[in-house]
Amino acid sequence: MGDLVARYREVFGPIGAVRIVRGPGRVNLIGEHTDYNGGLVMPMALEASVRLALYAHQEPVVRLWSEQFAERAEFALGGEARLEPPDEPPHWLKYPMKVAEVLAEEGLTLYGLSAVVEGDVPVGSGLSSSAAYEVASALAFLVAARPELPAGPAAAAAAAHGLTTARLAELCQAAEHRVGVRCGIMDQFISLHGRRGCAIVLDCRDLSYEAAPLPVDRARVVVIDSGVRRKLTAGAYNERRSQCEDGVGRLRKFDPDVRQLRDVSPALFAAHQHALPQAVRRRCRHVISEIQRVRDSAEALRAGDLERFGRLLSDSHASLRDDYEVSGQELDLLVEIARRVPGVLGSRLTGAGFGGCTVTLARPEAVEPLRQAVLDKYPKETGLQPRIWICDAADGAAVEV
Ligand code: GLA
């Protein structure tokens, strides 16, 4: 952190008190593609985060330096990106621009700032680097407008502007929509509401949630990056979402109370699934069964039944692979390798899919054999180098300095 302040001074010069804000990435344990269907999810926040070291100034301009892209770019508040060639803003600039736009529309007064952006959430890996970046950017604007705000959790910074963290999550979600992905609320919500040592069970319809403590002495969460990055993620993601909406439209004919797939009971689905085109039917079957798996997982975790929780993770993968069709050879292979290791309780792809990471629940003594098995087999079969993290659940976003 000290380093990031020093980096700020190197890039922008030695002026006043530099603040640091942090938005964490996340791993979703279970409940995939359920959030935009009004369903349940069970994510946890990660230590891996996006951080901004910032200093507010009088000019209505946001000047950013990205450590990751080694690039400088800026935009005028209330205006278009102001750039010397190239005139199309770099993709990474769009996130804070869209965040600024939605915050201004919410009625907040925005101040100019300069900031160094750094992050250790791998981009495009299904660990929500974009939500982490949106949340950190939003906090930067909140702090720039209230320099007297002390360091502390995001809730205090939001409250100083008359906002709740749930509303802030919605605003960051709206920013992501404007960048082009019609995402649900999960990623931005967990980035703001993470709790050390816990996953949360979030009801994406009313945004009520409860903490689900993770027994780290009995099971560890292992995230493995397949190294696969698919380009067309936004298109395929938005297409899945439209197919779910199509299913809702057709099922509503049988029950007018159906507003989202959340409202479709397994019995209603069983009775009328044949009225759905085949692809839509499979998408709906995944979502409806996945919402139930989150309920069952929460119950299993409460009861300390980690075997059952692990089986539900593996069932979720099969459903994402066969019905939602968002897996791929490499993710399937990682899941298979993991599941053959004694002491592994369950494994699945995590996040939107189409590449990215798997999440595996493993007994503590199975973590090292799991790592060995993956390092032995995965590169040989794919030519790709996996990255492996043993993850602890971290606190949500904060003003750190
Ligand atoms: C992405 C989206 C989330 C969620 C997941 C799939 O991470 O941003 O809103 O839909 O995919 O569960």
mmCIF file of C-alpha atoms and ligand atoms in Angstrom:
data_model
loop_
_atom_site.group_PDB
_atom_site.id
_atom_site.type_symbol
_atom_site.label_atom_id
_atom_site.label_comp_id
_atom_site.label_asym_id
_atom_site.label_seq_id
_atom_site.Cartn_x
_atom_site.Cartn_y
_atom_site.Cartn_z
ATOM 1 C CA MET A 1 0.000 0.000 0.000
ATOM 2 C CA GLY A 2 2.869 2.327 0.872
ATOM 3 C CA ASP A 3 4.181 1.402 -2.549
ATOM 4 C CA LEU A 4 1.022 2.517 -4.278
ATOM 5 C CA VAL A 5 1.243 5.977 -2.682
ATOM 6 C CA ALA A 6 4.870 6.178 -3.794
ATOM 7 C CA ARG A 7 3.821 5.121 -7.263
ATOM 8 C CA TYR A 8 1.199 7.867 -7.310
ATOM 9 C CA ARG A 9 3.834 10.466 -6.478
ATOM 10 C CA GLU A 10 6.123 9.143 -9.198
ATOM 11 C CA VAL A 11 3.411 9.347 -11.838
ATOM 12 C CA PHE A 12 1.590 12.532 -10.845
ATOM 13 C CA GLY A 13 4.050 14.397 -8.656
ATOM 14 C CA PRO A 14 4.436 15.010 -4.927
ATOM 15 C CA ILE A 15 1.214 16.709 -3.886
ATOM 16 C CA GLY A 16 -1.084 16.478 -0.784
ATOM 17 C CA ALA A 17 -2.485 13.463 1.016
ATOM 18 C CA VAL A 18 -3.048 10.536 -1.332
ATOM 19 C CA ARG A 19 -6.035 8.288 -0.537
ATOM 20 C CA ILE A 20 -6.351 4.592 -1.353
ATOM 21 C CA VAL A 21 -9.594 2.758 -2.120
ATOM 22 C CA ARG A 22 -10.053 -0.952 -2.702
ATOM 23 C CA GLY A 23 -12.690 -3.075 -4.481
ATOM 24 C CA PRO A 24 -12.210 -6.838 -4.174
ATOM 25 C CA GLY A 25 -12.771 -9.518 -6.809
ATOM 26 C CA ARG A 26 -14.890 -12.501 -5.938
ATOM 27 C CA VAL A 27 -15.301 -16.207 -6.423
ATOM 28 C CA ASN A 28 -18.797 -17.596 -6.644
ATOM 29 C CA LEU A 29 -19.146 -20.889 -4.773
ATOM 30 C CA ILE A 30 -22.522 -21.767 -6.258
ATOM 31 C CA GLY A 31 -25.509 -20.120 -7.959
ATOM 32 C CA GLU A 32 -24.330 -19.434 -11.503
ATOM 33 C CA HIS A 33 -26.436 -17.443 -13.959
ATOM 34 C CA THR A 34 -29.161 -17.205 -11.343
ATOM 35 C CA ASP A 35 -28.687 -13.555 -10.315
ATOM 36 C CA TYR A 36 -30.334 -11.995 -13.374
ATOM 37 C CA ASN A 37 -33.169 -14.475 -12.954
ATOM 38 C CA GLY A 38 -34.026 -13.146 -9.484
ATOM 39 C CA GLY A 39 -32.443 -16.186 -7.842
ATOM 40 C CA LEU A 40 -29.889 -16.971 -5.133
ATOM 41 C CA VAL A 41 -26.094 -16.914 -5.239
ATOM 42 C CA MET A 42 -23.296 -17.786 -2.814
ATOM 43 C CA PRO A 43 -20.152 -15.761 -3.552
ATOM 44 C CA MET A 44 -17.238 -14.706 -1.347
ATOM 45 C CA ALA A 45 -14.954 -11.682 -1.733
ATOM 46 C CA LEU A 46 -11.248 -12.224 -2.393
ATOM 47 C CA GLU A 47 -8.074 -10.556 -1.178
ATOM 48 C CA ALA A 48 -7.280 -9.975 -4.855
ATOM 49 C CA SER A 49 -8.553 -6.473 -5.585
ATOM 50 C CA VAL A 50 -8.415 -3.369 -7.703
ATOM 51 C CA ARG A 51 -6.931 -0.388 -5.869
ATOM 52 C CA LEU A 52 -6.818 3.270 -6.764
ATOM 53 C CA ALA A 53 -4.383 5.722 -5.207
ATOM 54 C CA LEU A 54 -6.007 9.093 -5.776
ATOM 55 C CA TYR A 55 -5.832 12.781 -5.152
ATOM 56 C CA ALA A 56 -8.792 15.128 -5.738
ATOM 57 C CA HIS A 57 -8.255 18.408 -7.603
ATOM 58 C CA GLN A 58 -10.261 21.434 -8.718
ATOM 59 C CA GLU A 59 -10.336 20.777 -12.456
ATOM 60 C CA PRO A 60 -13.317 18.662 -13.632
ATOM 61 C CA VAL A 61 -11.039 16.076 -15.213
ATOM 62 C CA VAL A 62 -10.273 12.475 -14.256
ATOM 63 C CA ARG A 63 -6.671 11.557 -15.052
ATOM 64 C CA LEU A 64 -5.744 7.925 -14.710
ATOM 65 C CA TRP A 65 -2.625 5.851 -15.036
ATOM 66 C CA SER A 66 -3.142 2.104 -15.372
ATOM 67 C CA GLU A 67 -0.298 0.042 -13.921
ATOM 68 C CA GLN A 68 -1.525 -3.031 -15.744
ATOM 69 C CA PHE A 69 -1.659 -1.446 -19.198
ATOM 70 C CA ALA A 70 1.180 1.038 -18.525
ATOM 71 C CA GLU A 71 -1.010 3.661 -20.107
ATOM 72 C CA ARG A 72 -2.333 7.105 -19.246
ATOM 73 C CA ALA A 73 -5.811 8.307 -20.219
ATOM 74 C CA GLU A 74 -8.265 10.917 -19.061
ATOM 75 C CA PHE A 75 -11.828 12.099 -19.392
ATOM 76 C CA ALA A 76 -13.676 15.290 -18.574
ATOM 77 C CA LEU A 77 -16.498 14.990 -16.065
ATOM 78 C CA GLY A 78 -19.778 15.619 -17.770
ATOM 79 C CA GLY A 79 -18.147 15.154 -21.157
ATOM 80 C CA GLU A 80 -16.658 12.643 -23.513
ATOM 81 C CA ALA A 81 -13.266 11.079 -23.012
ATOM 82 C CA ARG A 82 -10.649 13.654 -23.837
ATOM 83 C CA LEU A 83 -7.788 11.947 -25.490
ATOM 84 C CA GLU A 84 -4.993 12.615 -27.848
ATOM 85 C CA PRO A 85 -4.856 9.851 -30.468
ATOM 86 C CA PRO A 86 -6.120 7.173 -30.307
ATOM 87 C CA ASP A 87 -9.495 8.919 -30.075
ATOM 88 C CA GLU A 88 -11.366 5.779 -28.995
ATOM 89 C CA PRO A 89 -10.876 5.554 -25.193
ATOM 90 C CA PRO A 90 -8.959 2.463 -24.102
ATOM 91 C CA HIS A 91 -11.311 -0.239 -22.841
ATOM 92 C CA TRP A 92 -10.077 0.083 -19.250
ATOM 93 C CA LEU A 93 -11.087 3.755 -19.170
ATOM 94 C CA LYS A 94 -14.727 2.958 -19.937
ATOM 95 C CA TYR A 95 -15.389 1.522 -16.455
ATOM 96 C CA PRO A 96 -14.635 4.669 -14.435
ATOM 97 C CA MET A 97 -16.268 6.784 -17.168
ATOM 98 C CA LYS A 98 -19.513 4.860 -16.931
ATOM 99 C CA VAL A 99 -19.342 4.855 -13.130
ATOM 100 C CA ALA A 100 -18.957 8.653 -13.200
ATOM 101 C CA GLU A 101 -21.924 8.886 -15.540
ATOM 102 C CA VAL A 102 -24.287 6.840 -13.339
ATOM 103 C CA LEU A 103 -23.170 8.580 -10.139
ATOM 104 C CA ALA A 104 -23.832 11.982 -11.728
ATOM 105 C CA GLU A 105 -27.270 10.817 -12.841
ATOM 106 C CA GLU A 106 -27.917 9.700 -9.259
ATOM 107 C CA GLY A 107 -27.406 13.333 -8.249
ATOM 108 C CA LEU A 108 -23.905 13.164 -6.806
ATOM 109 C CA THR A 109 -21.543 16.067 -7.337
ATOM 110 C CA LEU A 110 -18.368 14.718 -8.851
ATOM 111 C CA TYR A 111 -14.905 16.204 -8.413
ATOM 112 C CA GLY A 112 -11.905 15.757 -10.631
ATOM 113 C CA LEU A 113 -9.123 13.490 -9.523
ATOM 114 C CA SER A 114 -5.953 11.852 -10.645
ATOM 115 C CA ALA A 115 -5.298 8.231 -9.747
ATOM 116 C CA VAL A 116 -3.027 5.272 -10.267
ATOM 117 C CA VAL A 117 -5.022 2.080 -10.870
ATOM 118 C CA GLU A 118 -3.514 -1.258 -9.961
ATOM 119 C CA GLY A 119 -5.052 -4.672 -9.543
ATOM 120 C CA ASP A 120 -4.228 -8.298 -8.959
ATOM 121 C CA VAL A 121 -7.562 -9.810 -10.026
ATOM 122 C CA PRO A 122 -6.731 -11.593 -13.282
ATOM 123 C CA VAL A 123 -8.698 -9.957 -16.111
ATOM 124 C CA GLY A 124 -11.223 -12.118 -17.980
ATOM 125 C CA SER A 125 -10.862 -15.034 -15.593
ATOM 126 C CA GLY A 126 -14.341 -15.106 -14.042
ATOM 127 C CA LEU A 127 -13.177 -13.476 -10.790
ATOM 128 C CA SER A 128 -14.916 -10.161 -11.504
ATOM 129 C CA SER A 129 -12.060 -7.801 -12.125
ATOM 130 C CA SER A 130 -14.537 -5.461 -13.785
ATOM 131 C CA ALA A 131 -16.873 -5.282 -10.766
ATOM 132 C CA ALA A 132 -13.846 -4.762 -8.511
ATOM 133 C CA TYR A 133 -12.761 -1.888 -10.751
ATOM 134 C CA GLU A 134 -16.238 -0.325 -10.868
ATOM 135 C CA VAL A 135 -16.595 -0.483 -7.096
ATOM 136 C CA ALA A 136 -13.114 0.949 -6.505
ATOM 137 C CA SER A 137 -13.845 3.731 -9.012
ATOM 138 C CA ALA A 138 -17.135 4.570 -7.315
ATOM 139 C CA LEU A 139 -15.379 4.775 -3.940
ATOM 140 C CA ALA A 140 -12.743 7.034 -5.471
ATOM 141 C CA PHE A 141 -15.442 9.508 -6.548
ATOM 142 C CA LEU A 142 -17.108 9.340 -3.115
ATOM 143 C CA VAL A 143 -13.806 10.079 -1.385
ATOM 144 C CA ALA A 144 -12.793 12.829 -3.830
ATOM 145 C CA ALA A 145 -16.034 14.662 -3.027
ATOM 146 C CA ARG A 146 -15.564 14.294 0.758
ATOM 147 C CA PRO A 147 -11.851 14.589 1.534
ATOM 148 C CA GLU A 148 -12.669 14.584 5.268
ATOM 149 C CA LEU A 149 -14.009 11.007 5.066
ATOM 150 C CA PRO A 150 -11.932 8.750 7.325
ATOM 151 C CA ALA A 151 -10.637 5.360 6.211
ATOM 152 C CA GLY A 152 -13.216 2.639 6.772
ATOM 153 C CA PRO A 153 -15.660 0.283 5.116
ATOM 154 C CA ALA A 154 -17.531 1.278 1.957
ATOM 155 C CA ALA A 155 -20.790 1.648 3.903
ATOM 156 C CA ALA A 156 -19.534 4.784 5.674
ATOM 157 C CA ALA A 157 -18.400 6.410 2.427
ATOM 158 C CA ALA A 158 -21.745 5.588 0.807
ATOM 159 C CA ALA A 159 -23.709 6.883 3.806
ATOM 160 C CA ALA A 160 -21.827 10.190 3.658
ATOM 161 C CA HIS A 161 -23.524 10.673 0.284
ATOM 162 C CA GLY A 162 -26.932 9.396 1.390
ATOM 163 C CA LEU A 163 -26.423 6.068 -0.376
ATOM 164 C CA THR A 164 -26.585 2.479 0.816
ATOM 165 C CA THR A 165 -24.025 -0.053 -0.340
ATOM 166 C CA ALA A 166 -26.864 -1.987 -2.013
ATOM 167 C CA ARG A 167 -27.688 1.101 -4.096
ATOM 168 C CA LEU A 168 -24.025 1.595 -4.856
ATOM 169 C CA ALA A 169 -23.902 -2.007 -6.106
ATOM 170 C CA GLU A 170 -26.859 -1.296 -8.395
ATOM 171 C CA LEU A 171 -25.159 1.811 -9.759
ATOM 172 C CA CYS A 172 -21.958 -0.121 -10.485
ATOM 173 C CA GLN A 173 -24.062 -2.810 -12.167
ATOM 174 C CA ALA A 174 -25.680 -0.096 -14.333
ATOM 175 C CA ALA A 175 -22.181 1.088 -15.292
ATOM 176 C CA GLU A 176 -21.273 -2.444 -16.412
ATOM 177 C CA HIS A 177 -24.443 -2.579 -18.532
ATOM 178 C CA ARG A 178 -23.299 0.591 -20.269
ATOM 179 C CA VAL A 179 -19.940 -0.992 -20.993
ATOM 180 C CA GLY A 180 -21.920 -3.742 -22.732
ATOM 181 C CA VAL A 181 -22.610 -6.747 -20.459
ATOM 182 C CA ARG A 182 -26.150 -7.111 -19.095
ATOM 183 C CA CYS A 183 -24.798 -8.645 -15.896
ATOM 184 C CA GLY A 184 -26.725 -9.423 -12.734
ATOM 185 C CA ILE A 185 -26.042 -7.854 -9.338
ATOM 186 C CA MET A 186 -23.868 -10.568 -7.765
ATOM 187 C CA ASP A 187 -20.365 -9.313 -8.513
ATOM 188 C CA GLN A 188 -20.823 -5.693 -7.522
ATOM 189 C CA PHE A 189 -22.847 -6.701 -4.455
ATOM 190 C CA ILE A 190 -20.282 -9.124 -3.048
ATOM 191 C CA SER A 191 -17.439 -6.706 -3.805
ATOM 192 C CA LEU A 192 -19.214 -4.241 -1.505
ATOM 193 C CA HIS A 193 -20.565 -6.698 1.099
ATOM 194 C CA GLY A 194 -17.857 -9.341 1.466
ATOM 195 C CA ARG A 195 -17.074 -10.548 4.952
ATOM 196 C CA ARG A 196 -13.814 -12.094 6.132
ATOM 197 C CA GLY A 197 -14.149 -15.850 6.666
ATOM 198 C CA CYS A 198 -17.619 -16.018 5.128
ATOM 199 C CA ALA A 199 -19.421 -16.500 1.864
ATOM 200 C CA ILE A 200 -22.770 -14.736 1.643
ATOM 201 C CA VAL A 201 -26.083 -16.182 0.529
ATOM 202 C CA LEU A 202 -27.689 -13.384 -1.458
ATOM 203 C CA ASP A 203 -31.268 -13.220 -2.635
ATOM 204 C CA CYS A 204 -30.890 -11.247 -5.855
ATOM 205 C CA ARG A 205 -34.559 -10.326 -5.928
ATOM 206 C CA ASP A 206 -34.737 -8.266 -2.741
ATOM 207 C CA LEU A 207 -30.980 -8.053 -1.996
ATOM 208 C CA SER A 208 -31.391 -9.580 1.452
ATOM 209 C CA TYR A 209 -28.397 -11.670 2.458
ATOM 210 C CA GLU A 210 -26.843 -13.612 5.259
ATOM 211 C CA ALA A 211 -23.278 -14.597 6.036
ATOM 212 C CA ALA A 212 -22.343 -18.253 5.594
ATOM 213 C CA PRO A 213 -19.192 -18.959 7.652
ATOM 214 C CA LEU A 214 -16.703 -21.262 5.907
ATOM 215 C CA PRO A 215 -15.045 -23.908 8.086
ATOM 216 C CA VAL A 216 -11.464 -23.490 6.802
ATOM 217 C CA ASP A 217 -10.149 -26.128 9.181
ATOM 218 C CA ARG A 218 -12.319 -28.695 7.357
ATOM 219 C CA ALA A 219 -12.342 -27.466 3.767
ATOM 220 C CA ARG A 220 -10.428 -25.018 1.600
ATOM 221 C CA VAL A 221 -11.567 -23.102 -1.446
ATOM 222 C CA VAL A 222 -9.164 -23.596 -4.343
ATOM 223 C CA VAL A 223 -9.461 -21.468 -7.478
ATOM 224 C CA ILE A 224 -7.729 -22.679 -10.628
ATOM 225 C CA ASP A 225 -7.373 -20.491 -13.706
ATOM 226 C CA SER A 226 -7.607 -22.529 -16.904
ATOM 227 C CA GLY A 227 -5.740 -19.828 -18.814
ATOM 228 C CA VAL A 228 -8.518 -19.850 -21.435
ATOM 229 C CA ARG A 229 -9.840 -16.425 -22.403
ATOM 230 C CA ARG A 230 -12.763 -16.368 -24.785
ATOM 231 C CA LYS A 231 -13.414 -13.253 -26.795
ATOM 232 C CA LEU A 232 -17.164 -13.401 -27.401
ATOM 233 C CA THR A 233 -18.165 -13.629 -23.746
ATOM 234 C CA ALA A 234 -20.428 -10.559 -23.744
ATOM 235 C CA GLY A 235 -22.416 -11.778 -26.757
ATOM 236 C CA ALA A 236 -22.873 -15.312 -25.444
ATOM 237 C CA TYR A 237 -23.719 -14.016 -21.962
ATOM 238 C CA ASN A 238 -26.366 -11.602 -23.239
ATOM 239 C CA GLU A 239 -27.774 -14.384 -25.429
ATOM 240 C CA ARG A 240 -28.203 -16.683 -22.392
ATOM 241 C CA ARG A 241 -29.984 -13.890 -20.580
ATOM 242 C CA SER A 242 -32.374 -13.352 -23.510
ATOM 243 C CA GLN A 243 -33.124 -17.069 -23.643
ATOM 244 C CA CYS A 244 -34.104 -16.988 -19.968
ATOM 245 C CA GLU A 245 -36.398 -14.040 -20.659
ATOM 246 C CA ASP A 246 -37.896 -15.943 -23.573
ATOM 247 C CA GLY A 247 -38.608 -18.862 -21.207
ATOM 248 C CA VAL A 248 -40.284 -16.530 -18.712
ATOM 249 C CA GLY A 249 -42.521 -15.105 -21.452
ATOM 250 C CA ARG A 250 -43.683 -18.572 -22.480
ATOM 251 C CA LEU A 251 -44.131 -19.957 -18.947
ATOM 252 C CA ARG A 252 -46.108 -16.903 -17.861
ATOM 253 C CA LYS A 253 -48.930 -18.126 -20.076
ATOM 254 C CA PHE A 254 -49.430 -20.965 -17.615
ATOM 255 C CA ASP A 255 -49.039 -18.854 -14.496
ATOM 256 C CA PRO A 256 -49.385 -15.056 -14.703
ATOM 257 C CA ASP A 257 -47.427 -14.643 -11.454
ATOM 258 C CA VAL A 258 -44.217 -15.722 -13.172
ATOM 259 C CA ARG A 259 -42.043 -12.601 -13.523
ATOM 260 C CA GLN A 260 -38.621 -14.247 -13.541
ATOM 261 C CA LEU A 261 -37.361 -17.845 -13.577
ATOM 262 C CA ARG A 262 -37.145 -17.488 -9.788
ATOM 263 C CA ASP A 263 -40.950 -17.787 -9.781
ATOM 264 C CA VAL A 264 -41.037 -21.066 -11.713
ATOM 265 C CA SER A 265 -41.375 -23.992 -9.342
ATOM 266 C CA PRO A 266 -39.874 -27.341 -10.356
ATOM 267 C CA ALA A 267 -43.475 -28.657 -10.611
ATOM 268 C CA LEU A 268 -44.601 -25.871 -12.964
ATOM 269 C CA PHE A 269 -41.508 -26.411 -15.086
ATOM 270 C CA ALA A 270 -42.044 -30.174 -15.245
ATOM 271 C CA ALA A 271 -45.652 -29.680 -16.317
ATOM 272 C CA HIS A 272 -44.923 -27.177 -19.113
ATOM 273 C CA GLN A 273 -41.322 -27.608 -20.203
ATOM 274 C CA HIS A 274 -42.427 -29.085 -23.510
ATOM 275 C CA ALA A 275 -43.937 -25.764 -24.484
ATOM 276 C CA LEU A 276 -40.372 -24.379 -24.659
ATOM 277 C CA PRO A 277 -37.972 -24.596 -27.601
ATOM 278 C CA GLN A 278 -35.214 -27.067 -26.814
ATOM 279 C CA ALA A 279 -32.363 -24.633 -26.074
ATOM 280 C CA VAL A 280 -34.621 -22.400 -23.959
ATOM 281 C CA ARG A 281 -35.852 -25.454 -22.066
ATOM 282 C CA ARG A 282 -32.322 -26.471 -21.151
ATOM 283 C CA ARG A 283 -31.352 -22.945 -20.090
ATOM 284 C CA CYS A 284 -34.433 -22.760 -17.844
ATOM 285 C CA ARG A 285 -33.778 -26.214 -16.399
ATOM 286 C CA HIS A 286 -30.300 -25.109 -15.352
ATOM 287 C CA VAL A 287 -31.485 -21.921 -13.674
ATOM 288 C CA ILE A 288 -34.409 -23.507 -11.832
ATOM 289 C CA SER A 289 -32.327 -26.425 -10.553
ATOM 290 C CA GLU A 290 -29.372 -24.143 -9.701
ATOM 291 C CA ILE A 291 -31.516 -21.908 -7.470
ATOM 292 C CA GLN A 292 -32.544 -25.022 -5.561
ATOM 293 C CA ARG A 293 -28.891 -26.112 -5.312
ATOM 294 C CA VAL A 294 -28.014 -22.796 -3.641
ATOM 295 C CA ARG A 295 -30.766 -23.345 -1.066
ATOM 296 C CA ASP A 296 -29.517 -26.884 -0.483
ATOM 297 C CA SER A 297 -25.910 -25.720 -0.254
ATOM 298 C CA ALA A 298 -26.744 -23.093 2.359
ATOM 299 C CA GLU A 299 -28.507 -25.791 4.368
ATOM 300 C CA ALA A 300 -25.607 -28.248 3.963
ATOM 301 C CA LEU A 301 -23.100 -25.614 5.061
ATOM 302 C CA ARG A 302 -25.189 -24.723 8.108
ATOM 303 C CA ALA A 303 -25.390 -28.401 9.014
ATOM 304 C CA GLY A 304 -21.645 -28.850 8.485
ATOM 305 C CA ASP A 305 -22.359 -31.426 5.758
ATOM 306 C CA LEU A 306 -19.444 -30.623 3.466
ATOM 307 C CA GLU A 307 -19.792 -33.826 1.430
ATOM 308 C CA ARG A 308 -23.263 -32.768 0.402
ATOM 309 C CA PHE A 309 -22.103 -29.229 -0.348
ATOM 310 C CA GLY A 310 -19.329 -30.663 -2.533
ATOM 311 C CA ARG A 311 -21.759 -32.891 -4.450
ATOM 312 C CA LEU A 312 -23.955 -29.885 -5.143
ATOM 313 C CA LEU A 313 -20.943 -28.019 -6.591
ATOM 314 C CA SER A 314 -20.255 -30.918 -8.937
ATOM 315 C CA ASP A 315 -23.941 -31.139 -9.938
ATOM 316 C CA SER A 316 -23.832 -27.433 -10.708
ATOM 317 C CA HIS A 317 -20.925 -28.005 -13.084
ATOM 318 C CA ALA A 318 -22.758 -30.753 -14.949
ATOM 319 C CA SER A 319 -25.774 -28.499 -15.340
ATOM 320 C CA LEU A 320 -23.648 -25.556 -16.587
ATOM 321 C CA ARG A 321 -21.880 -27.891 -19.010
ATOM 322 C CA ASP A 322 -24.874 -29.761 -20.395
ATOM 323 C CA ASP A 323 -27.851 -27.428 -20.016
ATOM 324 C CA TYR A 324 -26.448 -23.915 -19.908
ATOM 325 C CA GLU A 325 -23.558 -24.773 -22.266
ATOM 326 C CA VAL A 326 -21.056 -22.299 -20.852
ATOM 327 C CA SER A 327 -18.209 -24.708 -20.065
ATOM 328 C CA GLY A 328 -15.454 -25.856 -22.384
ATOM 329 C CA GLN A 329 -12.952 -28.706 -22.719
ATOM 330 C CA GLU A 330 -10.358 -27.103 -20.486
ATOM 331 C CA LEU A 331 -12.781 -26.289 -17.647
ATOM 332 C CA ASP A 332 -14.263 -29.778 -17.876
ATOM 333 C CA LEU A 333 -10.780 -31.259 -17.716
ATOM 334 C CA LEU A 334 -9.842 -29.222 -14.626
ATOM 335 C CA VAL A 335 -13.039 -30.363 -12.912
ATOM 336 C CA GLU A 336 -12.344 -34.008 -13.823
ATOM 337 C CA ILE A 337 -8.745 -33.873 -12.600
ATOM 338 C CA ALA A 338 -9.875 -32.314 -9.326
ATOM 339 C CA ARG A 339 -12.671 -34.765 -8.712
ATOM 340 C CA ARG A 340 -10.329 -37.753 -9.004
ATOM 341 C CA VAL A 341 -8.164 -36.487 -6.120
ATOM 342 C CA PRO A 342 -9.105 -38.158 -2.804
ATOM 343 C CA GLY A 343 -10.374 -35.566 -0.346
ATOM 344 C CA VAL A 344 -11.762 -33.266 -3.038
ATOM 345 C CA LEU A 345 -15.398 -32.647 -2.142
ATOM 346 C CA GLY A 346 -16.618 -30.995 -5.336
ATOM 347 C CA SER A 347 -15.554 -28.836 -8.257
ATOM 348 C CA ARG A 348 -17.168 -26.607 -10.860
ATOM 349 C CA LEU A 349 -16.575 -23.740 -13.233
ATOM 350 C CA THR A 350 -17.118 -20.379 -11.572
ATOM 351 C CA GLY A 351 -18.336 -17.068 -12.987
ATOM 352 C CA ALA A 352 -19.928 -16.625 -16.381
ATOM 353 C CA GLY A 353 -17.987 -19.501 -17.972
ATOM 354 C CA PHE A 354 -16.576 -19.626 -21.526
ATOM 355 C CA GLY A 355 -13.097 -20.022 -20.037
ATOM 356 C CA GLY A 356 -11.763 -18.564 -16.806
ATOM 357 C CA CYS A 357 -11.593 -20.435 -13.518
ATOM 358 C CA THR A 358 -12.895 -23.423 -11.622
ATOM 359 C CA VAL A 359 -13.626 -23.459 -7.900
ATOM 360 C CA THR A 360 -12.910 -26.599 -5.912
ATOM 361 C CA LEU A 361 -13.800 -27.473 -2.338
ATOM 362 C CA ALA A 362 -11.112 -29.715 -0.864
ATOM 363 C CA ARG A 363 -10.198 -31.155 2.494
ATOM 364 C CA PRO A 364 -7.094 -29.279 3.756
ATOM 365 C CA GLU A 365 -4.930 -32.393 3.318
ATOM 366 C CA ALA A 366 -6.110 -32.764 -0.293
ATOM 367 C CA VAL A 367 -4.935 -29.300 -1.372
ATOM 368 C CA GLU A 368 -1.329 -30.275 -2.101
ATOM 369 C CA PRO A 369 -2.242 -33.494 -4.001
ATOM 370 C CA LEU A 370 -4.776 -31.437 -5.955
ATOM 371 C CA ARG A 371 -2.121 -28.904 -6.913
ATOM 372 C CA GLN A 372 0.241 -31.704 -7.990
ATOM 373 C CA ALA A 373 -2.432 -33.466 -10.043
ATOM 374 C CA VAL A 374 -3.355 -30.275 -11.867
ATOM 375 C CA LEU A 375 0.277 -29.292 -12.533
ATOM 376 C CA ASP A 376 1.062 -32.835 -13.763
ATOM 377 C CA LYS A 377 -1.876 -33.361 -16.059
ATOM 378 C CA TYR A 378 -3.377 -30.090 -17.223
ATOM 379 C CA PRO A 379 -0.400 -28.582 -19.114
ATOM 380 C CA LYS A 380 0.294 -31.924 -20.846
ATOM 381 C CA GLU A 381 -3.220 -32.193 -22.190
ATOM 382 C CA THR A 382 -3.858 -28.554 -23.051
ATOM 383 C CA GLY A 383 -0.501 -26.853 -23.541
ATOM 384 C CA LEU A 384 -1.743 -24.237 -21.057
ATOM 385 C CA GLN A 385 -0.243 -23.250 -17.726
ATOM 386 C CA PRO A 386 -2.832 -23.234 -14.918
ATOM 387 C CA ARG A 387 -2.663 -20.809 -12.006
ATOM 388 C CA ILE A 388 -3.746 -22.082 -8.600
ATOM 389 C CA TRP A 389 -4.858 -20.066 -5.570
ATOM 390 C CA ILE A 390 -5.991 -21.218 -2.143
ATOM 391 C CA CYS A 391 -8.459 -18.515 -1.243
ATOM 392 C CA ASP A 392 -9.684 -17.043 2.008
ATOM 393 C CA ALA A 393 -12.896 -15.067 2.112
ATOM 394 C CA ALA A 394 -12.030 -11.379 2.507
ATOM 395 C CA ASP A 395 -13.814 -8.211 3.596
ATOM 396 C CA GLY A 396 -15.655 -6.067 1.062
ATOM 397 C CA ALA A 397 -14.632 -2.744 -0.434
ATOM 398 C CA ALA A 398 -13.115 -0.055 1.746
ATOM 399 C CA VAL A 399 -11.366 3.271 1.897
ATOM 400 C CA GLU A 400 -8.007 1.990 3.099
ATOM 401 C CA VAL A 401 -6.087 5.216 3.593
HETATM 402 C C1 GLA B 1 -20.958 -12.738 -14.486
HETATM 403 C C2 GLA B 1 -21.991 -11.648 -14.185
HETATM 404 C C3 GLA B 1 -22.807 -12.001 -12.936
HETATM 405 C C4 GLA B 1 -23.366 -13.407 -13.029
HETATM 406 C C5 GLA B 1 -22.301 -14.412 -13.448
HETATM 407 C C6 GLA B 1 -22.851 -15.779 -13.717
HETATM 408 O O1 GLA B 1 -20.017 -12.778 -13.468
HETATM 409 O O2 GLA B 1 -21.359 -10.410 -13.991
HETATM 410 O O3 GLA B 1 -23.820 -11.043 -12.751
HETATM 411 O O4 GLA B 1 -24.466 -13.447 -13.896
HETATM 412 O O5 GLA B 1 -21.599 -13.991 -14.614
HETATM 413 O O6 GLA B 1 -23.369 -16.327 -12.561
#
